mmCIF file of C-alpha atoms (C1' of nucleotides) in Angstrom:
data_model
loop_
_atom_site.group_PDB
_atom_site.id
_atom_site.type_symbol
_atom_site.label_atom_id
_atom_site.label_comp_id
_atom_site.label_asym_id
_atom_site.label_seq_id
_atom_site.Cartn_x
_atom_site.Cartn_y
_atom_site.Cartn_z
ATOM 1 C CA MET S 406 35.404 16.175 -10.533
ATOM 2 C CA SER S 407 31.797 16.769 -11.346
ATOM 3 C CA LYS S 408 31.916 20.516 -10.895
ATOM 4 C CA ALA S 409 33.894 20.865 -14.090
ATOM 5 C CA LYS S 410 31.371 18.756 -15.947
ATOM 6 C CA PHE S 411 28.549 20.893 -14.658
ATOM 7 C CA GLU S 412 30.283 24.125 -15.530
ATOM 8 C CA GLU S 413 30.950 22.968 -19.011
ATOM 9 C CA HIS S 414 27.404 21.930 -19.586
ATOM 10 C CA LEU S 415 26.146 25.227 -18.274
ATOM 11 C CA ARG S 416 28.544 27.208 -20.362
ATOM 12 C CA LYS S 417 27.457 25.365 -23.440
ATOM 13 C CA LEU S 418 23.928 26.531 -22.799
ATOM 14 C CA GLY S 419 24.907 30.030 -21.821
ATOM 15 C CA LEU S 420 23.885 29.401 -18.224
ATOM 16 C CA ARG S 421 25.705 30.346 -15.048
ATOM 17 C CA LEU S 422 27.009 28.392 -12.117
ATOM 18 C CA THR S 423 25.254 30.323 -9.388
ATOM 19 C CA PRO S 424 25.785 29.791 -5.669
ATOM 20 C CA GLU S 425 22.451 28.009 -5.509
ATOM 21 C CA ARG S 426 23.284 25.616 -8.307
ATOM 22 C CA ASN S 427 26.636 24.983 -6.784
ATOM 23 C CA ALA S 428 25.067 24.255 -3.420
ATOM 24 C CA VAL S 429 22.819 21.651 -4.992
ATOM 25 C CA LEU S 430 25.742 20.138 -6.835
ATOM 26 C CA GLN S 431 27.833 19.907 -3.691
ATOM 27 C CA GLU S 432 25.029 18.396 -1.704
ATOM 28 C CA VAL S 433 24.280 15.840 -4.358
ATOM 29 C CA ALA S 434 27.939 14.974 -4.659
ATOM 30 C CA SER S 435 28.102 14.267 -0.953
ATOM 31 C CA LEU S 436 25.164 11.870 -0.993
ATOM 32 C CA GLN S 437 25.397 8.119 -1.109
ATOM 33 C CA GLY S 438 22.926 6.011 -3.031
ATOM 34 C CA HIS S 439 19.503 7.215 -3.999
ATOM 35 C CA PHE S 440 17.948 10.489 -3.114
ATOM 36 C CA GLU S 441 14.830 12.465 -3.733
ATOM 37 C CA PRO S 442 14.561 16.162 -4.463
ATOM 38 C CA GLU S 443 12.913 16.764 -1.130
ATOM 39 C CA GLU S 444 15.862 15.203 0.632
ATOM 40 C CA VAL S 445 18.271 17.585 -1.003
ATOM 41 C CA ILE S 446 16.131 20.515 0.025
ATOM 42 C CA LEU S 447 15.952 19.290 3.577
ATOM 43 C CA ARG S 448 19.649 18.666 3.967
ATOM 44 C CA LEU S 449 20.556 22.032 2.569
ATOM 45 C CA ARG S 450 18.060 23.680 4.847
ATOM 46 C CA ARG S 451 19.429 21.865 7.859
ATOM 47 C CA LYS S 452 22.862 23.183 7.012
ATOM 48 C CA GLY S 453 21.468 26.656 6.841
ATOM 49 C CA VAL S 454 22.085 26.844 3.102
ATOM 50 C CA ASN S 455 19.132 28.596 1.592
ATOM 51 C CA VAL S 456 18.073 27.328 -1.781
ATOM 52 C CA SER S 457 14.433 27.450 -2.666
ATOM 53 C CA ARG S 458 12.502 24.366 -3.537
ATOM 54 C CA ALA S 459 12.011 25.773 -7.004
ATOM 55 C CA SER S 460 15.714 26.168 -7.581
ATOM 56 C CA VAL S 461 16.441 22.655 -6.457
ATOM 57 C CA TYR S 462 13.783 21.302 -8.750
ATOM 58 C CA ARG S 463 15.196 23.413 -11.533
ATOM 59 C CA THR S 464 18.757 22.372 -10.897
ATOM 60 C CA LEU S 465 18.341 18.621 -10.720
ATOM 61 C CA PRO S 466 17.383 18.240 -14.388
ATOM 62 C CA LEU S 467 20.432 20.291 -15.266
ATOM 63 C CA LEU S 468 22.574 17.847 -13.342
ATOM 64 C CA VAL S 469 20.966 15.008 -15.226
ATOM 65 C CA ALA S 470 21.656 16.699 -18.531
ATOM 66 C CA SER S 471 25.246 17.210 -17.421
ATOM 67 C CA GLY S 472 25.611 13.503 -16.861
ATOM 68 C CA ILE S 473 26.278 13.916 -13.166
ATOM 69 C CA ILE S 474 23.190 12.241 -11.836
ATOM 70 C CA GLU S 475 20.455 10.162 -13.379
ATOM 71 C CA GLU S 476 16.909 9.207 -12.661
ATOM 72 C CA ALA S 477 17.125 5.891 -10.956
ATOM 73 C CA ILE S 478 13.928 4.470 -9.670
ATOM 74 C CA TYR S 479 10.343 5.455 -9.772
ATOM 75 C CA LYS S 480 8.645 4.612 -6.559
ATOM 76 C CA ASP S 481 5.291 5.936 -5.582
ATOM 77 C CA ARG S 482 5.349 8.850 -7.868
ATOM 78 C CA LYS S 483 8.455 10.511 -6.745
ATOM 79 C CA THR S 484 11.555 10.947 -8.781
ATOM 80 C CA ARG S 485 14.590 9.344 -7.257
ATOM 81 C CA TYR S 486 18.031 10.163 -8.493
ATOM 82 C CA GLU S 487 21.461 8.742 -8.000
ATOM 83 C CA LYS S 488 24.913 9.750 -9.030
ATOM 84 C CA CYS S 489 26.030 8.471 -12.389
ATOM 85 C CA ALA S 490 28.567 5.723 -12.442
ATOM 86 C CA GLU S 491 28.612 5.704 -8.682
ATOM 87 C CA SER S 492 29.559 2.101 -9.020
ATOM 88 C CA GLU S 493 29.515 1.715 -12.746
ATOM 89 C CA HIS S 494 25.949 0.662 -13.161
ATOM 90 C CA HIS S 495 23.656 -1.422 -11.103
ATOM 91 C CA ASP S 496 20.115 -2.606 -10.951
ATOM 92 C CA HIS S 497 17.771 -3.102 -8.054
ATOM 93 C CA LEU S 498 15.992 -5.724 -6.061
ATOM 94 C CA ILE S 499 13.213 -3.986 -4.211
ATOM 95 C CA CYS S 500 11.544 -5.628 -1.258
ATOM 96 C CA THR S 501 7.879 -4.825 -1.436
ATOM 97 C CA SER S 502 7.455 -5.632 2.211
ATOM 98 C CA CYS S 503 10.163 -3.677 4.008
ATOM 99 C CA GLY S 504 11.296 -1.336 1.258
ATOM 100 C CA LYS S 505 14.869 -2.546 1.350
ATOM 101 C CA ILE S 506 16.786 -2.013 -1.846
ATOM 102 C CA ILE S 507 19.522 -4.399 -2.858
ATOM 103 C CA GLU S 508 21.788 -3.339 -5.671
ATOM 104 C CA PHE S 509 23.285 -5.798 -8.050
ATOM 105 C CA VAL S 510 25.366 -5.864 -11.179
ATOM 106 C CA SER S 511 25.127 -8.453 -13.870
ATOM 107 C CA GLN S 512 27.433 -8.087 -16.785
ATOM 108 C CA PRO S 513 25.725 -10.857 -18.729
ATOM 109 C CA ILE S 514 22.402 -9.094 -18.437
ATOM 110 C CA GLU S 515 23.984 -5.867 -19.628
ATOM 111 C CA LEU S 516 25.365 -7.601 -22.669
ATOM 112 C CA LEU S 517 22.068 -9.206 -23.497
ATOM 113 C CA GLN S 518 20.389 -5.851 -23.263
ATOM 114 C CA GLU S 519 22.788 -4.425 -25.749
ATOM 115 C CA GLU S 520 21.967 -7.222 -28.083
ATOM 116 C CA VAL S 521 18.263 -6.571 -27.756
ATOM 117 C CA CYS S 522 18.889 -2.959 -28.650
ATOM 118 C CA ARG S 523 20.895 -3.877 -31.686
ATOM 119 C CA ARG S 524 18.193 -6.207 -32.869
ATOM 120 C CA ASN S 525 15.695 -3.371 -32.611
ATOM 121 C CA ARG S 526 17.946 -0.716 -34.077
ATOM 122 C CA PHE S 527 17.603 1.106 -30.811
ATOM 123 C CA ARG S 528 20.276 3.364 -29.405
ATOM 124 C CA PRO S 529 20.122 3.044 -25.636
ATOM 125 C CA SER S 530 21.068 5.831 -23.316
ATOM 126 C CA SER S 531 20.055 4.402 -19.991
ATOM 127 C CA HIS S 532 18.064 1.660 -18.460
ATOM 128 C CA THR S 533 16.363 0.534 -15.307
ATOM 129 C CA LEU S 534 15.882 -2.992 -14.137
ATOM 130 C CA GLU S 535 13.835 -3.365 -11.015
ATOM 131 C CA ILE S 536 12.890 -6.697 -9.574
ATOM 132 C CA ARG S 537 10.226 -6.506 -6.931
ATOM 133 C CA GLY S 538 9.558 -9.211 -4.415
ATOM 134 C CA LEU S 539 10.470 -10.279 -0.910
ATOM 135 C CA CYS S 540 13.916 -10.074 0.592
ATOM 136 C CA ASP S 541 15.563 -12.723 2.678
ATOM 137 C CA HIS S 542 14.217 -11.193 5.855
ATOM 138 C CA CYS S 543 10.653 -10.811 4.735
ATOM 139 C CA THR S 544 10.329 -14.212 3.142
ATOM 140 C CA ALA S 545 9.708 -15.815 6.493
ATOM 141 C CA MET I 177 -11.576 -16.104 -17.350
ATOM 142 C CA SER I 178 -10.487 -13.273 -15.132
ATOM 143 C CA LYS I 179 -13.910 -12.605 -13.663
ATOM 144 C CA ALA I 180 -13.663 -15.770 -11.618
ATOM 145 C CA LYS I 181 -10.273 -14.756 -10.327
ATOM 146 C CA PHE I 182 -11.597 -11.385 -9.326
ATOM 147 C CA GLU I 183 -14.644 -12.823 -7.628
ATOM 148 C CA GLU I 184 -12.542 -15.199 -5.639
ATOM 149 C CA HIS I 185 -10.192 -12.527 -4.477
ATOM 150 C CA LEU I 186 -13.076 -10.315 -3.457
ATOM 151 C CA ARG I 187 -14.831 -13.104 -1.630
ATOM 152 C CA LYS I 188 -11.675 -13.847 0.287
ATOM 153 C CA LEU I 189 -11.707 -10.282 1.560
ATOM 154 C CA GLY I 190 -15.404 -10.175 2.173
ATOM 155 C CA LEU I 191 -15.914 -7.722 -0.648
ATOM 156 C CA ARG I 192 -18.548 -7.695 -3.339
ATOM 157 C CA LEU I 193 -18.451 -7.736 -7.093
ATOM 158 C CA THR I 194 -20.506 -4.632 -7.686
ATOM 159 C CA PRO I 195 -21.676 -3.425 -11.096
ATOM 160 C CA GLU I 196 -19.038 -0.714 -10.949
ATOM 161 C CA ARG I 197 -16.224 -3.118 -10.208
ATOM 162 C CA ASN I 198 -17.458 -5.415 -12.890
ATOM 163 C CA ALA I 199 -17.580 -2.588 -15.393
ATOM 164 C CA VAL I 200 -13.954 -1.748 -14.668
ATOM 165 C CA LEU I 201 -12.981 -5.380 -14.963
ATOM 166 C CA GLN I 202 -14.734 -5.761 -18.300
ATOM 167 C CA GLU I 203 -13.217 -2.614 -19.669
ATOM 168 C CA VAL I 204 -9.761 -3.578 -18.579
ATOM 169 C CA ALA I 205 -10.188 -7.028 -20.040
ATOM 170 C CA SER I 206 -11.060 -5.529 -23.383
ATOM 171 C CA LEU I 207 -7.981 -3.347 -23.554
ATOM 172 C CA GLN I 208 -4.817 -4.126 -25.425
ATOM 173 C CA GLY I 209 -1.417 -3.216 -24.094
ATOM 174 C CA HIS I 210 -0.834 -0.502 -21.560
ATOM 175 C CA PHE I 211 -3.439 1.734 -20.083
ATOM 176 C CA GLU I 212 -3.801 4.429 -17.529
ATOM 177 C CA PRO I 213 -6.591 4.861 -15.014
ATOM 178 C CA GLU I 214 -7.792 7.952 -16.795
ATOM 179 C CA GLU I 215 -8.176 5.976 -19.993
ATOM 180 C CA VAL I 216 -10.434 3.466 -18.325
ATOM 181 C CA ILE I 217 -12.586 6.245 -16.942
ATOM 182 C CA LEU I 218 -12.835 7.886 -20.327
ATOM 183 C CA ARG I 219 -13.769 4.746 -22.207
ATOM 184 C CA LEU I 220 -16.419 3.811 -19.710
ATOM 185 C CA ARG I 221 -17.828 7.294 -19.858
ATOM 186 C CA ARG I 222 -17.932 7.233 -23.639
ATOM 187 C CA LYS I 223 -19.930 4.033 -23.478
ATOM 188 C CA GLY I 224 -22.345 5.681 -21.131
ATOM 189 C CA VAL I 225 -21.266 3.442 -18.267
ATOM 190 C CA ASN I 226 -21.119 5.574 -15.186
ATOM 191 C CA VAL I 227 -18.361 4.725 -12.780
ATOM 192 C CA SER I 228 -16.843 7.504 -10.774
ATOM 193 C CA ARG I 229 -13.216 8.335 -10.955
ATOM 194 C CA ALA I 230 -12.891 7.335 -7.317
ATOM 195 C CA SER I 231 -14.313 3.896 -7.914
ATOM 196 C CA VAL I 232 -12.020 3.274 -10.828
ATOM 197 C CA TYR I 233 -9.034 4.316 -8.777
ATOM 198 C CA ARG I 234 -10.258 2.104 -5.971
ATOM 199 C CA THR I 235 -10.858 -0.868 -8.215
ATOM 200 C CA LEU I 236 -7.577 -0.972 -10.095
ATOM 201 C CA PRO I 237 -5.514 -1.919 -7.033
ATOM 202 C CA LEU I 238 -8.003 -4.677 -6.353
ATOM 203 C CA LEU I 239 -7.409 -5.993 -9.836
ATOM 204 C CA VAL I 240 -3.693 -5.895 -9.210
ATOM 205 C CA ALA I 241 -4.103 -7.786 -5.969
ATOM 206 C CA SER I 242 -6.224 -10.311 -7.833
ATOM 207 C CA GLY I 243 -3.414 -10.934 -10.242
ATOM 208 C CA ILE I 244 -5.403 -9.722 -13.223
ATOM 209 C CA ILE I 245 -3.410 -6.641 -14.053
ATOM 210 C CA GLU I 246 -0.075 -5.295 -12.931
ATOM 211 C CA GLU I 247 1.691 -2.007 -12.778
ATOM 212 C CA ALA I 248 3.802 -1.863 -15.872
ATOM 213 C CA ILE I 249 5.648 1.316 -16.500
ATOM 214 C CA TYR I 250 6.081 4.533 -14.676
ATOM 215 C CA LYS I 251 6.154 7.408 -17.055
ATOM 216 C CA ASP I 252 5.839 10.991 -15.997
ATOM 217 C CA ARG I 253 4.207 10.255 -12.764
ATOM 218 C CA LYS I 254 1.269 8.323 -13.939
ATOM 219 C CA THR I 255 0.587 4.739 -13.144
ATOM 220 C CA ARG I 256 0.303 2.563 -16.194
ATOM 221 C CA TYR I 257 -1.112 -0.895 -16.004
ATOM 222 C CA GLU I 258 -1.273 -3.844 -18.272
ATOM 223 C CA LYS I 259 -2.972 -7.182 -18.158
ATOM 224 C CA CYS I 260 -0.964 -9.927 -16.527
ATOM 225 C CA ALA I 261 0.541 -12.501 -18.778
ATOM 226 C CA GLU I 262 -0.953 -10.762 -21.745
ATOM 227 C CA SER I 263 1.923 -12.159 -23.710
ATOM 228 C CA GLU I 264 3.799 -13.992 -21.063
ATOM 229 C CA HIS I 265 6.075 -11.228 -20.005
ATOM 230 C CA HIS I 266 7.879 -8.532 -21.832
ATOM 231 C CA ASP I 267 10.110 -5.583 -21.243
ATOM 232 C CA HIS I 268 10.283 -2.218 -22.894
ATOM 233 C CA LEU I 269 12.419 -0.064 -25.098
ATOM 234 C CA ILE I 270 11.238 3.485 -24.636
ATOM 235 C CA CYS I 271 12.141 6.148 -27.125
ATOM 236 C CA THR I 272 12.825 9.319 -25.192
ATOM 237 C CA SER I 273 12.314 11.379 -28.282
ATOM 238 C CA CYS I 274 9.000 10.246 -29.732
ATOM 239 C CA GLY I 275 7.639 8.224 -26.825
ATOM 240 C CA LYS I 276 7.342 5.058 -28.860
ATOM 241 C CA ILE I 277 7.378 1.886 -26.821
ATOM 242 C CA ILE I 278 8.809 -1.300 -28.256
ATOM 243 C CA GLU I 279 8.140 -4.493 -26.378
ATOM 244 C CA PHE I 280 10.606 -7.315 -26.309
ATOM 245 C CA VAL I 281 11.083 -10.644 -24.663
ATOM 246 C CA SER I 282 14.389 -12.150 -23.778
ATOM 247 C CA GLN I 283 14.323 -15.515 -22.170
ATOM 248 C CA PRO I 284 18.054 -15.430 -21.409
ATOM 249 C CA ILE I 285 17.634 -12.193 -19.502
ATOM 250 C CA GLU I 286 14.762 -13.681 -17.544
ATOM 251 C CA LEU I 287 16.882 -16.618 -16.574
ATOM 252 C CA LEU I 288 19.754 -14.454 -15.482
ATOM 253 C CA GLN I 289 17.404 -12.438 -13.353
ATOM 254 C CA GLU I 290 16.247 -15.540 -11.601
ATOM 255 C CA GLU I 291 19.811 -16.379 -10.878
ATOM 256 C CA VAL I 292 20.466 -12.968 -9.413
ATOM 257 C CA CYS I 293 17.469 -13.459 -7.149
ATOM 258 C CA ARG I 294 18.684 -16.821 -6.008
ATOM 259 C CA ARG I 295 22.067 -15.413 -5.222
ATOM 260 C CA ASN I 296 20.461 -12.754 -3.067
ATOM 261 C CA ARG I 297 17.936 -15.038 -1.448
ATOM 262 C CA PHE I 298 15.282 -12.863 -2.953
ATOM 263 C CA ARG I 299 11.864 -14.124 -3.926
ATOM 264 C CA PRO I 300 10.783 -12.121 -6.973
ATOM 265 C CA SER I 301 7.181 -11.409 -7.737
ATOM 266 C CA SER I 302 7.516 -9.053 -10.658
ATOM 267 C CA HIS I 303 10.013 -6.973 -12.481
ATOM 268 C CA THR I 304 10.400 -4.128 -14.871
ATOM 269 C CA LEU I 305 13.153 -3.632 -17.376
ATOM 270 C CA GLU I 306 13.039 -0.376 -19.234
ATOM 271 C CA ILE I 307 15.685 0.690 -21.667
ATOM 272 C CA ARG I 308 15.491 4.301 -22.638
ATOM 273 C CA GLY I 309 17.099 5.754 -25.718
ATOM 274 C CA LEU I 310 16.373 6.604 -29.312
ATOM 275 C CA CYS I 311 14.395 4.443 -31.676
ATOM 276 C CA ASP I 312 15.268 3.701 -35.247
ATOM 277 C CA HIS I 313 13.271 6.670 -36.458
ATOM 278 C CA CYS I 314 14.642 9.205 -34.028
ATOM 279 C CA THR I 315 18.260 8.216 -34.384
ATOM 280 C CA ALA I 316 18.631 10.185 -37.571
ATOM 281 C "C1'" DG X 6 19.820 46.953 -20.868
ATOM 282 C "C1'" DT X 7 19.327 42.269 -22.071
ATOM 283 C "C1'" DT X 8 19.564 37.826 -20.477
ATOM 284 C "C1'" DC X 9 19.521 34.695 -16.916
ATOM 285 C "C1'" DA X 10 18.245 33.367 -11.823
ATOM 286 C "C1'" DT X 11 16.020 33.418 -7.716
ATOM 287 C "C1'" DG X 12 12.100 32.976 -4.382
ATOM 288 C "C1'" DC X 13 7.532 33.016 -3.568
ATOM 289 C "C1'" DA X 14 3.186 31.545 -3.996
ATOM 290 C "C1'" DA X 15 -0.084 29.764 -6.991
ATOM 291 C "C1'" DA X 16 -1.176 26.183 -10.298
ATOM 292 C "C1'" DA X 17 -0.988 21.742 -12.142
ATOM 293 C "C1'" DG X 18 -1.983 17.025 -12.426
ATOM 294 C "C1'" DG X 19 -2.474 12.358 -10.888
ATOM 295 C "C1'" DT X 20 -4.223 10.040 -7.029
ATOM 296 C "C1'" DT X 21 -6.396 9.536 -2.398
ATOM 297 C "C1'" DT X 22 -9.702 10.361 1.120
ATOM 298 C "C1'" DG X 23 -13.684 12.073 4.183
ATOM 299 C "C1'" DC X 24 -18.250 11.991 4.175
ATOM 300 C "C1'" DA X 25 -23.122 11.351 3.599
ATOM 301 C "C1'" DG X 26 -26.176 8.687 1.397
ATOM 302 C "C1'" DT X 27 -27.277 3.597 -0.538
ATOM 303 C "C1'" DC X 28 -27.400 -1.007 -0.946
ATOM 304 C "C1'" DA X 29 -26.794 -5.901 0.197
ATOM 305 C "C1'" DT X 30 -27.092 -9.317 3.744
ATOM 306 C "C1'" DA E 1138 -28.688 -3.125 11.836
ATOM 307 C "C1'" DT E 1139 -24.199 -3.814 10.132
ATOM 308 C "C1'" DG E 1140 -20.788 -3.472 7.028
ATOM 309 C "C1'" DA E 1141 -19.607 -2.567 2.334
ATOM 310 C "C1'" DC E 1142 -19.870 0.745 -1.762
ATOM 311 C "C1'" DT E 1143 -20.590 4.749 -4.354
ATOM 312 C "C1'" DG E 1144 -20.068 9.586 -5.966
ATOM 313 C "C1'" DC E 1145 -18.731 13.978 -5.010
ATOM 314 C "C1'" DA E 1146 -15.702 17.287 -3.797
ATOM 315 C "C1'" DA E 1147 -11.995 18.449 -1.140
ATOM 316 C "C1'" DA E 1148 -7.456 17.182 0.133
ATOM 317 C "C1'" DC E 1149 -2.831 15.520 -0.966
ATOM 318 C "C1'" DC E 1150 1.731 15.622 -2.648
ATOM 319 C "C1'" DT E 1151 5.194 16.126 -5.842
ATOM 320 C "C1'" DT E 1152 6.527 18.944 -9.370
ATOM 321 C "C1'" DT E 1153 5.997 23.006 -12.436
ATOM 322 C "C1'" DT E 1154 5.191 27.746 -13.545
ATOM 323 C "C1'" DG E 1155 4.165 32.914 -13.614
ATOM 324 C "C1'" DC E 1156 5.821 36.815 -11.936
ATOM 325 C "C1'" DA E 1157 8.434 40.452 -9.767
ATOM 326 C "C1'" DT E 1158 12.859 41.381 -8.110
ATOM 327 C "C1'" DG E 1159 17.770 41.187 -8.577
ATOM 328 C "C1'" DA E 1160 22.416 39.920 -10.379
ATOM 329 C "C1'" DA E 1161 25.665 39.159 -14.278
ATOM 330 C "C1'" DC E 1162 27.601 40.199 -18.569
#
DNA sequence: GTTCATGCAAAAGGTTTGCAGTCAT
DNA sequence: ATGACTGCAAACCTTTTGCATGAAC
């Protein structure tokens, strides 16, 4: 479970798993797909769990560093996260008309990416592939 | 040349090619690689060409819509542009340690992407592939 | 009693917008 | 005249930060 991962990461840095950090972790763990910081704040607030905006913004990077979530997509200029390995890894088709996001996985593309990295003596840690265009619906 | 493209797009919308818009176009055309709005403003200013920040910010989206430049990378939360088809199309390896950006082209990956789109009945207009990690230099 | 955390409110930083004055048609 | 355009400054919005208070070790 991700709590253990988080605790370990925190311990390594001499940091504590406070109620606030735990609340953010739990909330994030319960989410499906992408989410923005503001969403986490809102959902916690709606549940009556009080965690300040600042703490949420301070906690999310810790979760990234713990390998629990990762930055997924940059849209507008908001940071959007998603859980790591939620479904291994996937990329995105983004409809520029209706905003719909289709996830896809392509093993061949992944392999080719690795090859590109090798050729450039580059050690990859993450990647983002976004294809923008029009979805089925909006093509008409 | 891109001026014609821009003029046509503007005409279609009943807009004018003003000196300010032209100045932005010229500056952008003279740039290599990626650039940010602020960079355009600065360079114009240094040349003594006076175009307000607002006008630059208002012109860049017009250039995108004209197909002359495109949004390339989202880093921090700044918009970075690059000229369209400057070198066909390329993707990026981004070193998270030193910020170095390596461009690469992989025709096989492009082809696979097209296939993914077909499978999803998606009509792509642009895409971004960013691989983050450590470059040669920073691996040590 | 240090060190770490929190919340608040202010600051930051890129981008957008309202507005009054100008210019082209 | 009408509609488009500009510059300025203020507004916006997400994210970050300084600071005082408070909890943990």
